[in-house]
Amino acid sequence: MDLVQNFAPHLPFLRRYARALTGSQDSGDAYIRASLSALVEDPDLIDRGIDARTALYRFFHVIWGGTGAKLEAKDDSDVDPADRRLQSLAPIQRQAFLLTALEGFTVKEAAFILGVTEEEHSELVTTAHRDIEKELKTKVLIIEDEPIIAADLENLVEDLGHEVTGNATTRTEAVEMAKTTKPGLILCDIQLADGSSGIDAAHDILEIMDVPIIFITAFPERLLTGERPEPTFLIPKPFQENTVKAAIGQALFFNPAKSPNVTA
């Protein structure tokens, strides 16, 4: 096995994961170096029966766990909101959450990496989400011109413990509501009531405040054009409730709203 050829494409992502896991880029890199050094000394330590990415993450966990699985403690003033929330989780919950939410592994793959059953992994993630959601309550603006869909989204958002500040049906209304209510999250359709665009509304809002936006649309092709920055969170209609709930949790966790540049 050519270690460089097989693992090099995955190392930038492993660095991201290790930093989020340990709480420090220096600490995360140290564990990655230890993992790679061990593999150079004995390449047979790696599991050759699975894909390189999964094998690399699994071996990293073996090394991390075998050397104490230390987490960096930082002064809160130096920690951004996402890191602070991660640091509040138990190590095993943090691993389970990050492997699926940040790294995109399936439940089956993440369970294998951690050496637990799929049921145990799901319970760890459920517990992590529950602990995180206690800190994630925010105001949500819905931009949607279909009353039934807007009502469904409002119920879903409130079930998660958030407050819906309003439902805009046009671009102009959306921008004015955003200025007035200063939401911490926006759920946005593309085609609005007066023929205006939710994409344009989102760009107008992002010019005055830094807020995570989840696009929920029957026209995803209007966003995935490559012609402008594409959204991190895009959900096609008809949507599944669990998909929207997961996107809301990830958006608030990894992209918390910053203070708006308007005074209402």
GROMACS .gro file of C-alpha atoms in nm:
model
  264
    1MET     CA    1   0.000   0.000   0.000
    2ASP     CA    2   0.135   0.337  -0.101
    3LEU     CA    3   0.050   0.545   0.205
    4VAL     CA    4   0.103   0.880   0.034
    5GLN     CA    5  -0.110   0.792  -0.267
    6ASN     CA    6  -0.394   0.640  -0.066
    7PHE     CA    7  -0.415   0.880   0.227
    8ALA     CA    8  -0.290   1.217   0.100
    9PRO     CA    9  -0.628   1.327  -0.047
   10HIS     CA   10  -0.795   1.266   0.289
   11LEU     CA   11  -0.542   1.437   0.517
   12PRO     CA   12  -0.682   1.793   0.488
   13PHE     CA   13  -1.020   1.663   0.601
   14LEU     CA   14  -0.865   1.458   0.880
   15ARG     CA   15  -0.688   1.775   0.998
   16ARG     CA   16  -1.021   1.956   1.009
   17TYR     CA   17  -1.175   1.670   1.203
   18ALA     CA   18  -0.881   1.637   1.443
   19ARG     CA   19  -0.892   2.007   1.520
   20ALA     CA   20  -1.265   1.999   1.593
   21LEU     CA   21  -1.223   1.682   1.798
   22THR     CA   22  -0.929   1.786   2.014
   23GLY     CA   23  -1.004   2.159   2.036
   24SER     CA   24  -0.671   2.268   1.889
   25GLN     CA   25  -0.508   2.249   1.547
   26ASP     CA   26  -0.168   2.189   1.704
   27SER     CA   27  -0.304   1.907   1.917
   28GLY     CA   28  -0.495   1.756   1.628
   29ASP     CA   29  -0.190   1.768   1.403
   30ALA     CA   30   0.018   1.601   1.671
   31TYR     CA   31  -0.218   1.304   1.678
   32ILE     CA   32  -0.217   1.286   1.299
   33ARG     CA   33   0.164   1.282   1.297
   34ALA     CA   34   0.161   1.006   1.556
   35SER     CA   35  -0.084   0.808   1.345
   36LEU     CA   36   0.119   0.847   1.025
   37SER     CA   37   0.444   0.765   1.202
   38ALA     CA   38   0.293   0.443   1.335
   39LEU     CA   39   0.176   0.350   0.985
   40VAL     CA   40   0.514   0.422   0.830
   41GLU     CA   41   0.677   0.193   1.084
   42ASP     CA   42   0.420  -0.082   1.029
   43PRO     CA   43   0.191  -0.042   0.725
   44ASP     CA   44   0.015  -0.367   0.814
   45LEU     CA   45  -0.154  -0.191   1.104
   46ILE     CA   46  -0.404  -0.040   0.862
   47ASP     CA   47  -0.719  -0.233   0.766
   48ARG     CA   48  -0.677  -0.316   0.397
   49GLY     CA   49  -1.027  -0.452   0.360
   50ILE     CA   50  -1.204  -0.113   0.366
   51ASP     CA   51  -1.175   0.213   0.175
   52ALA     CA   52  -0.875   0.433   0.251
   53ARG     CA   53  -1.071   0.721   0.408
   54THR     CA   54  -1.258   0.503   0.656
   55ALA     CA   55  -0.942   0.307   0.737
   56LEU     CA   56  -0.748   0.628   0.802
   57TYR     CA   57  -1.009   0.772   1.039
   58ARG     CA   58  -1.044   0.441   1.221
   59PHE     CA   59  -0.669   0.416   1.273
   60PHE     CA   60  -0.652   0.778   1.386
   61HIS     CA   61  -0.905   0.693   1.656
   62VAL     CA   62  -0.700   0.396   1.767
   63ILE     CA   63  -0.396   0.620   1.812
   64TRP     CA   64  -0.593   0.904   1.971
   65GLY     CA   65  -0.764   0.672   2.217
   66GLY     CA   66  -0.442   0.485   2.294
   67THR     CA   67  -0.256   0.803   2.387
   68GLY     CA   68  -0.513   0.941   2.627
   69ALA     CA   69  -0.765   1.110   2.396
   70LYS     CA   70  -0.686   1.450   2.541
   71LEU     CA   71  -0.899   1.754   2.472
   72GLU     CA   72  -0.760   2.104   2.481
   73ALA     CA   73  -0.914   2.331   2.744
   74LYS     CA   74  -0.927   2.695   2.640
   75ASP     CA   75  -1.034   3.023   2.788
   76ASP     CA   76  -1.387   3.092   2.657
   77SER     CA   77  -1.267   3.424   2.519
   78ASP     CA   78  -1.053   3.236   2.267
   79VAL     CA   79  -1.316   2.986   2.161
   80ASP     CA   80  -1.575   3.043   1.889
   81PRO     CA   81  -1.934   2.929   1.954
   82ALA     CA   82  -1.903   2.602   1.760
   83ASP     CA   83  -1.585   2.501   1.943
   84ARG     CA   84  -1.743   2.591   2.277
   85ARG     CA   85  -2.040   2.367   2.205
   86LEU     CA   86  -1.811   2.085   2.100
   87GLN     CA   87  -1.606   2.117   2.416
   88SER     CA   88  -1.922   2.077   2.622
   89LEU     CA   89  -1.976   1.726   2.481
   90ALA     CA   90  -1.826   1.408   2.621
   91PRO     CA   91  -1.542   1.284   2.394
   92ILE     CA   92  -1.733   0.984   2.256
   93GLN     CA   93  -2.039   1.203   2.182
   94ARG     CA   94  -1.815   1.456   2.012
   95GLN     CA   95  -1.665   1.186   1.791
   96ALA     CA   96  -2.001   1.039   1.694
   97PHE     CA   97  -2.147   1.382   1.615
   98LEU     CA   98  -1.851   1.508   1.411
   99LEU     CA   99  -1.807   1.193   1.205
  100THR     CA  100  -2.158   1.227   1.062
  101ALA     CA  101  -2.235   1.601   1.088
  102LEU     CA  102  -1.895   1.736   0.983
  103GLU     CA  103  -1.725   1.455   0.792
  104GLY     CA  104  -2.031   1.308   0.623
  105PHE     CA  105  -1.978   0.944   0.717
  106THR     CA  106  -2.285   0.722   0.723
  107VAL     CA  107  -2.403   0.585   1.057
  108LYS     CA  108  -2.264   0.246   0.959
  109GLU     CA  109  -1.922   0.390   0.870
  110ALA     CA  110  -1.905   0.610   1.180
  111ALA     CA  111  -2.000   0.319   1.405
  112PHE     CA  112  -1.725   0.110   1.248
  113ILE     CA  113  -1.469   0.387   1.296
  114LEU     CA  114  -1.558   0.417   1.664
  115GLY     CA  115  -1.589   0.043   1.722
  116VAL     CA  116  -1.951   0.063   1.841
  117THR     CA  117  -2.281  -0.071   1.710
  118GLU     CA  118  -2.499   0.141   1.484
  119GLU     CA  119  -2.759   0.160   1.762
  120GLU     CA  120  -2.496   0.283   2.008
  121HIS     CA  121  -2.374   0.542   1.758
  122SER     CA  122  -2.728   0.669   1.696
  123GLU     CA  123  -2.784   0.705   2.070
  124LEU     CA  124  -2.457   0.897   2.108
  125VAL     CA  125  -2.559   1.137   1.830
  126THR     CA  126  -2.907   1.178   1.977
  127THR     CA  127  -2.757   1.265   2.314
  128ALA     CA  128  -2.512   1.508   2.152
  129HIS     CA  129  -2.791   1.681   1.960
  130ARG     CA  130  -3.000   1.709   2.277
  131ASP     CA  131  -2.713   1.868   2.468
  132ILE     CA  132  -2.630   2.103   2.181
  133GLU     CA  133  -2.988   2.211   2.119
  134LYS     CA  134  -3.009   2.348   2.472
  135GLU     CA  135  -2.771   2.621   2.355
  136LEU     CA  136  -2.903   2.667   2.002
  137LYS     CA  137  -3.243   2.827   2.058
  138THR     CA  138  -3.284   3.122   1.825
  139LYS     CA  139  -3.527   3.331   1.623
  140VAL     CA  140  -3.615   3.193   1.280
  141LEU     CA  141  -3.748   3.382   0.979
  142ILE     CA  142  -3.937   3.177   0.721
  143ILE     CA  143  -3.947   3.302   0.361
  144GLU     CA  144  -4.213   3.092   0.191
  145ASP     CA  145  -4.519   3.187  -0.016
  146GLU     CA  146  -4.711   2.858   0.016
  147PRO     CA  147  -4.921   2.879   0.337
  148ILE     CA  148  -4.935   2.504   0.400
  149ILE     CA  149  -4.558   2.461   0.361
  150ALA     CA  150  -4.494   2.769   0.575
  151ALA     CA  151  -4.718   2.626   0.848
  152ASP     CA  152  -4.537   2.291   0.832
  153LEU     CA  153  -4.201   2.464   0.865
  154GLU     CA  154  -4.326   2.677   1.154
  155ASN     CA  155  -4.445   2.370   1.344
  156LEU     CA  156  -4.116   2.193   1.275
  157VAL     CA  157  -3.910   2.491   1.393
  158GLU     CA  158  -4.116   2.532   1.709
  159ASP     CA  159  -4.088   2.160   1.783
  160LEU     CA  160  -3.711   2.217   1.800
  161GLY     CA  161  -3.763   2.491   2.059
  162HIS     CA  162  -3.699   2.789   1.833
  163GLU     CA  163  -3.914   3.100   1.789
  164VAL     CA  164  -4.060   3.187   1.449
  165THR     CA  165  -4.051   3.563   1.410
  166GLY     CA  166  -4.252   3.580   1.091
  167ASN     CA  167  -4.325   3.440   0.746
  168ALA     CA  168  -4.233   3.658   0.449
  169THR     CA  169  -4.380   3.587   0.107
  170THR     CA  170  -4.189   3.840  -0.108
  171ARG     CA  171  -3.832   3.967  -0.141
  172THR     CA  172  -3.916   4.311  -0.004
  173GLU     CA  173  -4.110   4.170   0.290
  174ALA     CA  174  -3.828   3.927   0.371
  175VAL     CA  175  -3.563   4.200   0.385
  176GLU     CA  176  -3.780   4.425   0.603
  177MET     CA  177  -3.862   4.139   0.842
  178ALA     CA  178  -3.495   4.047   0.867
  179LYS     CA  179  -3.403   4.406   0.955
  180THR     CA  180  -3.677   4.425   1.217
  181THR     CA  181  -3.652   4.083   1.384
  182LYS     CA  182  -3.278   4.010   1.340
  183PRO     CA  183  -3.319   3.631   1.306
  184GLY     CA  184  -3.054   3.379   1.398
  185LEU     CA  185  -3.158   3.151   1.110
  186ILE     CA  186  -3.353   3.184   0.785
  187LEU     CA  187  -3.545   2.914   0.595
  188CYS     CA  188  -3.585   3.039   0.240
  189ASP     CA  189  -3.779   2.935  -0.070
  190ILE     CA  190  -3.667   3.055  -0.414
  191GLN     CA  191  -3.986   3.136  -0.604
  192LEU     CA  192  -4.187   3.391  -0.406
  193ALA     CA  193  -4.543   3.524  -0.426
  194ASP     CA  194  -4.492   3.831  -0.645
  195GLY     CA  195  -4.249   3.660  -0.881
  196SER     CA  196  -3.949   3.788  -0.685
  197SER     CA  197  -3.657   3.565  -0.595
  198GLY     CA  198  -3.567   3.419  -0.259
  199ILE     CA  199  -3.208   3.408  -0.384
  200ASP     CA  200  -3.210   3.785  -0.426
  201ALA     CA  201  -3.375   3.827  -0.087
  202ALA     CA  202  -3.103   3.615   0.072
  203HIS     CA  203  -2.828   3.821  -0.090
  204ASP     CA  204  -2.994   4.144   0.025
  205ILE     CA  205  -3.014   4.011   0.381
  206LEU     CA  206  -2.655   3.885   0.382
  207GLU     CA  207  -2.539   4.235   0.291
  208ILE     CA  208  -2.668   4.365   0.623
  209MET     CA  209  -2.621   4.065   0.855
  210ASP     CA  210  -2.430   3.739   0.874
  211VAL     CA  211  -2.696   3.473   0.928
  212PRO     CA  212  -2.714   3.108   0.820
  213ILE     CA  213  -2.969   3.047   0.545
  214ILE     CA  214  -3.119   2.712   0.453
  215PHE     CA  215  -3.277   2.703   0.107
  216ILE     CA  216  -3.579   2.474   0.081
  217THR     CA  217  -3.692   2.471  -0.279
  218ALA     CA  218  -3.845   2.278  -0.565
  219PHE     CA  219  -3.589   2.443  -0.796
  220PRO     CA  220  -3.244   2.345  -0.663
  221GLU     CA  221  -3.099   2.381  -1.014
  222ARG     CA  222  -3.138   2.760  -0.982
  223LEU     CA  223  -2.882   2.754  -0.703
  224LEU     CA  224  -2.642   2.486  -0.822
  225THR     CA  225  -2.514   2.680  -1.122
  226GLY     CA  226  -2.153   2.742  -1.023
  227GLU     CA  227  -2.196   3.108  -1.117
  228ARG     CA  228  -2.197   3.246  -0.763
  229PRO     CA  229  -2.125   3.118  -0.412
  230GLU     CA  230  -2.357   2.824  -0.362
  231PRO     CA  231  -2.543   2.762  -0.035
  232THR     CA  232  -2.408   2.521   0.222
  233PHE     CA  233  -2.760   2.410   0.308
  234LEU     CA  234  -2.993   2.320   0.024
  235ILE     CA  235  -3.298   2.095   0.069
  236PRO     CA  236  -3.519   1.999  -0.228
  237LYS     CA  237  -3.897   1.984  -0.202
  238PRO     CA  238  -4.083   1.777  -0.107
  239PHE     CA  239  -3.868   1.771   0.207
  240GLN     CA  240  -3.839   1.522   0.489
  241GLU     CA  241  -3.883   1.666   0.839
  242ASN     CA  242  -3.575   1.489   0.971
  243THR     CA  243  -3.366   1.632   0.687
  244VAL     CA  244  -3.474   1.987   0.771
  245LYS     CA  245  -3.420   1.932   1.144
  246ALA     CA  246  -3.070   1.798   1.083
  247ALA     CA  247  -2.987   2.092   0.855
  248ILE     CA  248  -3.112   2.340   1.116
  249GLY     CA  249  -2.896   2.180   1.383
  250GLN     CA  250  -2.586   2.181   1.164
  251ALA     CA  251  -2.644   2.536   1.039
  252LEU     CA  252  -2.677   2.675   1.391
  253PHE     CA  253  -2.389   2.468   1.522
  254PHE     CA  254  -2.130   2.541   1.256
  255ASN     CA  255  -2.255   2.876   1.122
  256PRO     CA  256  -2.402   3.077   1.409
  257ALA     CA  257  -2.541   3.420   1.321
  258LYS     CA  258  -2.318   3.720   1.381
  259SER     CA  259  -2.436   4.060   1.499
  260PRO     CA  260  -2.629   4.240   1.221
  261ASN     CA  261  -2.505   4.565   1.071
  262VAL     CA  262  -2.844   4.733   1.105
  263THR     CA  263  -3.024   4.903   1.387
  264ALA     CA  264  -3.376   4.789   1.293
   0.00000   0.00000   0.00000
